[in-house]
Tab-separated table of C-alpha atoms in Angstrom:
chain	number	residue	atom	x	y	z
A	1	MET	CA	152.316	-54.631	179.273
A	2	LYS	CA	149.862	-52.200	177.884
A	3	LEU	CA	151.087	-49.297	179.777
A	4	LEU	CA	154.591	-49.900	178.483
A	5	ALA	CA	153.396	-50.263	174.887
A	6	ILE	CA	151.721	-46.847	174.658
A	7	PRO	CA	155.032	-44.807	175.380
A	8	ALA	CA	156.905	-47.062	172.971
A	9	LEU	CA	154.530	-46.251	170.173
A	10	LEU	CA	154.603	-42.633	170.719
A	11	LEU	CA	158.415	-42.802	170.848
A	12	ALA	CA	158.408	-44.634	167.337
A	13	ALA	CA	156.228	-41.908	165.922
A	14	LEU	CA	158.508	-39.200	167.210
A	15	VAL	CA	161.512	-40.948	165.779
A	16	SER	CA	159.880	-41.342	162.232
A	17	THR	CA	158.882	-37.783	161.913
A	18	PRO	CA	162.158	-36.306	160.593
A	19	ALA	CA	162.568	-39.192	158.152
A	20	GLU	CA	158.969	-38.251	156.524
A	21	ALA	CA	159.891	-34.738	156.485
A	22	LYS	CA	160.530	-33.486	152.773
A	23	LEU	CA	163.845	-32.379	151.827
A	24	LYS	CA	163.950	-28.702	150.947
A	25	VAL	CA	165.775	-27.642	147.732
A	26	PHE	CA	166.735	-24.095	146.665
A	27	ALA	CA	167.326	-24.172	143.013
A	28	CYS	CA	169.047	-21.165	141.485
A	29	GLU	CA	167.747	-21.685	137.928
A	30	PRO	CA	164.313	-23.138	136.446
A	31	GLU	CA	166.401	-25.945	134.862
A	32	TRP	CA	167.734	-27.485	137.917
A	33	GLY	CA	164.342	-27.010	139.617
A	34	SER	CA	162.799	-29.206	136.896
A	35	LEU	CA	165.618	-31.608	137.226
A	36	VAL	CA	165.240	-32.062	140.960
A	37	GLN	CA	161.529	-32.413	140.437
A	38	GLU	CA	162.127	-35.241	137.915
A	39	LEU	CA	164.402	-37.007	140.394
A	40	ALA	CA	162.451	-36.524	143.520
A	41	GLY	CA	158.887	-35.928	142.882
A	42	ASP	CA	156.813	-35.260	146.128
A	43	LYS	CA	159.849	-36.285	148.245
A	44	VAL	CA	161.017	-32.699	148.010
A	45	ASP	CA	159.864	-29.112	148.350
A	46	VAL	CA	161.510	-26.930	145.703
A	47	ASP	CA	161.949	-23.170	145.569
A	48	VAL	CA	163.462	-21.707	142.330
A	49	ALA	CA	165.115	-18.359	142.491
A	50	THR	CA	164.686	-17.223	139.104
A	51	THR	CA	162.823	-17.508	135.950
A	52	ALA	CA	163.503	-17.725	132.338
A	53	LEU	CA	162.740	-14.109	131.811
A	54	GLN	CA	165.728	-13.081	134.180
A	55	ASP	CA	169.537	-12.809	133.473
A	56	VAL	CA	170.803	-15.042	136.126
A	57	HIS	CA	174.138	-13.263	135.871
A	58	VAL	CA	172.487	-10.372	137.743
A	59	VAL	CA	169.999	-11.126	140.416
A	60	GLU	CA	168.982	-9.152	143.626
A	61	ALA	CA	169.718	-10.853	146.802
A	62	LYS	CA	166.150	-10.289	148.232
A	63	PRO	CA	165.145	-11.006	151.725
A	64	SER	CA	162.669	-13.530	150.333
A	65	LEU	CA	165.472	-15.462	148.521
A	66	ILE	CA	167.646	-15.287	151.812
A	67	ALA	CA	164.588	-16.696	153.700
A	68	LYS	CA	164.211	-19.560	151.409
A	69	VAL	CA	168.135	-20.315	151.435
A	70	ARG	CA	167.874	-20.305	155.175
A	71	SER	CA	165.467	-23.221	155.409
A	72	ALA	CA	167.114	-25.240	152.539
A	73	ASP	CA	168.640	-28.657	153.034
A	74	LEU	CA	170.235	-28.405	149.595
A	75	VAL	CA	171.154	-25.706	147.169
A	76	VAL	CA	171.161	-26.697	143.525
A	77	CYS	CA	172.714	-24.040	140.993
A	78	THR	CA	174.825	-24.102	137.931
A	79	GLY	CA	178.085	-22.728	139.603
A	80	ALA	CA	181.292	-21.844	137.370
A	81	GLU	CA	180.618	-18.306	138.902
A	82	LEU	CA	177.373	-17.883	137.098
A	83	GLU	CA	175.725	-16.796	140.276
A	84	VAL	CA	178.878	-15.162	141.897
A	85	GLY	CA	177.169	-11.896	142.049
A	86	TRP	CA	174.370	-12.862	144.451
A	87	LEU	CA	174.491	-16.687	145.685
A	88	PRO	CA	177.424	-16.123	148.118
A	89	GLN	CA	175.355	-13.082	149.596
A	90	LEU	CA	172.331	-15.165	149.961
A	91	ILE	CA	174.193	-17.998	151.765
A	92	ARG	CA	176.036	-15.512	153.982
A	93	GLN	CA	172.991	-13.775	155.053
A	94	SER	CA	171.040	-16.721	155.388
A	95	GLY	CA	173.612	-18.073	158.062
A	96	ASN	CA	172.608	-21.547	156.717
A	97	THR	CA	176.125	-23.086	156.858
A	98	LYS	CA	175.044	-26.396	155.848
A	99	VAL	CA	174.468	-25.304	152.193
A	100	ALA	CA	177.513	-23.143	151.981
A	101	SER	CA	179.600	-26.316	151.058
A	102	GLY	CA	179.662	-30.038	151.284
A	103	PRO	CA	176.719	-32.151	150.750
A	104	GLY	CA	174.212	-29.371	151.055
A	105	SER	CA	175.708	-27.508	148.142
A	106	PHE	CA	175.515	-28.917	144.556
A	107	MET	CA	176.854	-27.123	141.621
A	108	ALA	CA	175.810	-28.641	138.151
A	109	ALA	CA	178.735	-27.256	136.168
A	110	MET	CA	181.209	-29.010	138.554
A	111	GLN	CA	179.758	-32.324	137.453
A	112	VAL	CA	180.741	-32.105	133.705
A	113	LYS	CA	183.550	-30.759	131.459
A	114	THR	CA	183.062	-27.255	130.679
A	115	LEU	CA	183.895	-25.337	127.278
A	116	GLU	CA	185.631	-22.190	126.841
A	117	LYS	CA	187.826	-22.507	129.941
A	118	PRO	CA	190.233	-19.614	129.554
A	119	THR	CA	193.942	-20.145	129.964
A	120	ALA	CA	194.215	-16.800	131.367
A	121	LEU	CA	191.868	-14.373	132.990
A	122	ASP	CA	191.649	-10.701	131.747
A	123	ARG	CA	188.385	-8.632	132.580
A	124	ALA	CA	189.305	-6.562	129.496
A	125	ASN	CA	187.784	-9.479	127.640
A	126	GLY	CA	184.443	-9.083	129.283
A	127	ASP	CA	182.637	-11.207	131.783
A	128	VAL	CA	184.644	-14.383	131.340
A	129	HIS	CA	184.165	-17.283	133.855
A	130	PRO	CA	187.378	-18.974	134.950
A	131	ASP	CA	185.629	-22.334	135.215
A	132	GLY	CA	184.609	-22.127	131.804
A	133	ASN	CA	181.183	-21.230	129.868
A	134	PRO	CA	178.463	-22.101	132.669
A	135	HIS	CA	175.462	-22.482	130.294
A	136	VAL	CA	175.632	-26.414	130.623
A	137	GLN	CA	171.941	-26.905	130.727
A	138	MET	CA	171.851	-26.627	126.898
A	139	ASP	CA	173.476	-29.917	126.260
A	140	PRO	CA	171.417	-33.009	126.950
A	141	ARG	CA	174.254	-35.176	127.325
A	142	ARG	CA	175.535	-33.209	130.133
A	143	VAL	CA	172.158	-32.929	131.571
A	144	LEU	CA	172.144	-36.700	131.955
A	145	VAL	CA	175.553	-36.667	133.686
A	146	ILE	CA	174.367	-34.037	136.090
A	147	ALA	CA	171.140	-35.885	136.753
A	148	LYS	CA	173.207	-38.994	138.055
A	149	ALA	CA	175.365	-36.949	140.211
A	150	LEU	CA	172.333	-35.063	141.605
A	151	ASP	CA	170.498	-38.254	142.158
A	152	ALA	CA	173.324	-39.525	144.160
A	153	ARG	CA	173.439	-36.388	146.280
A	154	LEU	CA	169.759	-36.708	147.040
A	155	VAL	CA	170.389	-40.375	148.229
A	156	GLN	CA	173.203	-39.116	150.520
A	157	LEU	CA	171.045	-36.396	152.248
A	158	ASP	CA	167.782	-38.410	152.392
A	159	PRO	CA	168.717	-42.227	152.414
A	160	ALA	CA	165.261	-43.065	153.704
A	161	ASN	CA	163.867	-42.326	150.296
A	162	ALA	CA	166.808	-43.906	148.193
A	163	ALA	CA	164.857	-46.301	146.508
A	164	THR	CA	162.351	-43.691	145.250
A	165	TYR	CA	165.289	-41.479	144.078
A	166	GLN	CA	167.051	-44.362	142.417
A	167	SER	CA	163.584	-45.583	140.788
A	168	ARG	CA	162.996	-42.036	139.280
A	169	LEU	CA	166.549	-41.601	138.020
A	170	ALA	CA	166.046	-44.953	135.951
A	171	ASP	CA	162.795	-43.804	134.653
A	172	PHE	CA	164.182	-40.345	133.838
A	173	SER	CA	167.262	-41.772	132.137
A	174	LYS	CA	165.075	-44.114	129.986
A	175	ARG	CA	162.824	-41.308	128.812
A	176	TRP	CA	165.810	-38.828	128.293
A	177	LEU	CA	167.939	-41.152	126.223
A	178	ALA	CA	164.864	-41.939	123.995
A	179	ALA	CA	164.313	-38.191	123.673
A	180	MET	CA	167.971	-37.618	122.614
A	181	VAL	CA	167.789	-39.966	119.925
A	182	LYS	CA	164.735	-38.257	118.670
A	183	TRP	CA	166.068	-34.742	118.976
A	184	GLN	CA	169.198	-35.718	117.098
A	185	ALA	CA	167.169	-37.250	114.303
A	186	GLN	CA	164.997	-34.141	114.092
A	187	ALA	CA	168.231	-31.817	114.236
A	188	ALA	CA	170.269	-33.539	111.610
A	189	PRO	CA	169.466	-30.915	108.952
A	190	LEU	CA	170.846	-28.232	111.179
A	191	LYS	CA	174.407	-29.664	111.273
A	192	GLY	CA	176.865	-27.264	109.764
A	193	ARG	CA	174.550	-24.206	109.801
A	194	LYS	CA	175.808	-20.938	111.089
A	195	VAL	CA	174.266	-18.673	113.725
A	196	VAL	CA	174.783	-15.195	115.281
A	197	VAL	CA	173.952	-14.948	119.000
A	198	HIS	CA	173.227	-12.272	121.392
A	199	HIS	CA	175.347	-13.611	124.316
A	200	ILE	CA	177.579	-16.679	124.257
A	201	SER	CA	174.901	-18.582	126.076
A	202	TRP	CA	174.650	-21.586	123.444
A	203	VAL	CA	177.984	-23.103	122.919
A	204	TYR	CA	176.846	-26.372	124.530
A	205	LEU	CA	173.927	-26.535	122.202
A	206	TRP	CA	176.065	-25.667	119.246
A	207	ASP	CA	178.736	-28.410	120.152
A	208	TRP	CA	175.855	-31.082	120.468
A	209	LEU	CA	174.251	-30.160	117.244
A	210	GLY	CA	177.190	-29.393	115.177
A	211	ILE	CA	176.128	-25.717	114.607
A	212	GLN	CA	178.699	-22.885	114.019
A	213	GLN	CA	178.681	-19.584	115.901
A	214	ILE	CA	180.036	-16.889	113.541
A	215	GLY	CA	179.334	-13.881	115.843
A	216	ALA	CA	177.893	-12.305	118.803
A	217	LEU	CA	175.772	-9.154	119.175
A	218	GLU	CA	177.783	-8.302	122.400
A	219	PRO	CA	181.145	-7.148	121.431
A	220	LYS	CA	182.314	-8.971	124.587
A	221	PRO	CA	180.688	-11.188	126.998
A	222	ALA	CA	178.142	-9.204	129.155
A	223	VAL	CA	179.156	-5.782	127.141
A	224	PRO	CA	175.839	-4.509	125.601
A	225	PRO	CA	175.695	-4.356	121.859
A	226	THR	CA	177.040	-1.068	120.222
A	227	ALA	CA	175.856	0.451	117.028
A	228	ALA	CA	179.414	0.166	115.649
A	229	HIS	CA	179.617	-3.359	116.613
A	230	LEU	CA	176.275	-4.402	115.187
A	231	ALA	CA	177.318	-2.672	111.887
A	232	SER	CA	180.432	-4.862	111.727
A	233	LEU	CA	178.292	-7.910	111.846
A	234	VAL	CA	176.227	-7.085	108.698
A	235	GLY	CA	178.606	-8.356	106.137
A	236	THR	CA	179.423	-11.593	108.069
A	237	THR	CA	175.723	-12.454	108.759
A	238	LYS	CA	174.774	-11.853	105.046
A	239	SER	CA	177.636	-13.682	103.443
A	240	ASN	CA	177.331	-16.905	105.258
A	241	ASN	CA	173.980	-18.323	104.509
A	242	THR	CA	173.270	-17.636	108.361
A	243	LEU	CA	170.485	-19.729	109.949
A	244	ALA	CA	169.312	-17.178	112.444
A	245	ILE	CA	170.296	-14.597	114.926
A	246	VAL	CA	169.641	-16.147	118.221
A	247	ARG	CA	168.650	-14.657	121.535
A	248	ALA	CA	167.251	-15.855	124.961
A	249	ALA	CA	163.793	-15.005	126.062
A	250	TYR	CA	165.148	-12.640	128.561
A	251	GLN	CA	167.277	-10.634	126.215
A	252	ASP	CA	166.557	-7.324	124.717
A	253	PRO	CA	165.180	-7.983	121.236
A	254	LYS	CA	166.246	-4.738	119.608
A	255	PRO	CA	169.850	-5.484	118.612
A	256	ALA	CA	168.730	-8.824	117.004
A	257	ASP	CA	165.913	-7.268	115.178
A	258	TRP	CA	168.233	-4.438	114.060
A	259	LEU	CA	170.630	-6.897	112.507
A	260	SER	CA	167.700	-8.909	111.002
A	261	ASP	CA	166.226	-5.986	109.259
A	262	ARG	CA	169.448	-5.274	107.521
A	263	THR	CA	170.356	-8.774	106.498
A	264	GLY	CA	167.130	-10.667	106.043
A	265	VAL	CA	168.109	-13.320	108.496
A	266	PRO	CA	165.442	-14.099	110.815
A	267	ALA	CA	165.875	-13.114	114.599
A	268	LEU	CA	164.883	-16.377	116.632
A	269	THR	CA	164.091	-16.460	120.397
A	270	LEU	CA	164.781	-19.545	122.091
A	271	PRO	CA	163.516	-20.343	125.543
A	272	PHE	CA	167.113	-21.015	126.894
A	273	THR	CA	165.453	-22.650	130.087
A	274	VAL	CA	162.362	-24.126	131.528
A	275	GLY	CA	159.576	-21.520	131.339
A	276	GLY	CA	161.169	-19.676	128.282
A	277	ASP	CA	157.995	-20.198	126.238
A	278	ALA	CA	154.705	-21.892	126.386
A	279	GLN	CA	156.108	-25.297	125.253
A	280	SER	CA	159.080	-25.285	127.796
A	281	LYS	CA	157.241	-26.704	130.803
A	282	ASP	CA	159.804	-28.939	131.752
A	283	LEU	CA	163.341	-30.088	130.392
A	284	PHE	CA	161.866	-32.296	127.543
A	285	GLY	CA	159.642	-29.228	126.466
A	286	LEU	CA	162.671	-27.042	126.435
A	287	PHE	CA	164.604	-29.201	123.952
A	288	ASP	CA	161.358	-29.924	121.993
A	289	SER	CA	160.754	-26.329	121.661
A	290	THR	CA	164.364	-25.385	120.926
A	291	ILE	CA	164.947	-27.713	118.060
A	292	ALA	CA	161.436	-27.065	116.586
A	293	LYS	CA	162.301	-23.242	116.456
A	294	LEU	CA	165.672	-23.949	114.872
A	295	LEU	CA	164.159	-26.106	112.281
A	296	GLY	CA	161.547	-23.429	111.616
A	297	ALA	CA	164.189	-20.907	110.806
A	298	ALA	CA	165.785	-23.387	108.386
A	299	LYS	CA	162.797	-23.652	106.055
């Protein structure tokens, strides 16, 4: 009996090994890496392709990124063609067909209703995304919807740890809903205020907080600011009791500073994603910092 029991134990150990292996996740942006960490904890290994100091529209498909995609079980990105310039190349060169489509591919923007979806495409209007504005991470309501869909995907790919994923989602949802109540109360004085932005990165934040965007430093999306266009914004910015001229941490500060110098309206750098400033260590810190900085400009 003992001679038969030993091989059986060895077989059980071999069978259990894959279930204990961590799910490997490749996240295109820091916000989704942070969300995966919230939902999965130590059940996953997460590689994040970009930082808050990068423009994720234009990322080099480096061999190190290709290697990370090659070993991934799940790719979590924004989608809506935000990464169209580099993600398809990474997937193609990695040869990892399981993250090209199907359960191994998760696009956050596809889980929610997007804003600014064009009725017709014309590249003369700049870098317009056919599936709508992709920067959905700036609306905490949409982040919660995405979290639920992402959690379901983790359960699908790793059913052995389903209870952990579901428990962590419940905990995250409880803390996130409480934080949303707090943020909305804090941001109440911002409702109706007007802003000028560098790039149209913030439409979801404005939609949530009731803030009005009255101009952009880029004459068209992804077209660099020009002197003539900046000059055309001086009157609009000065005459609207504008709250701030807003840019993301990765964007060139010079255009916003130029307009600020001529209008007296403060130039404001917001984190835009996890890691965009010292306070934005996770998704909660991202919104804590963003709202605090907007309120600071209102004083």
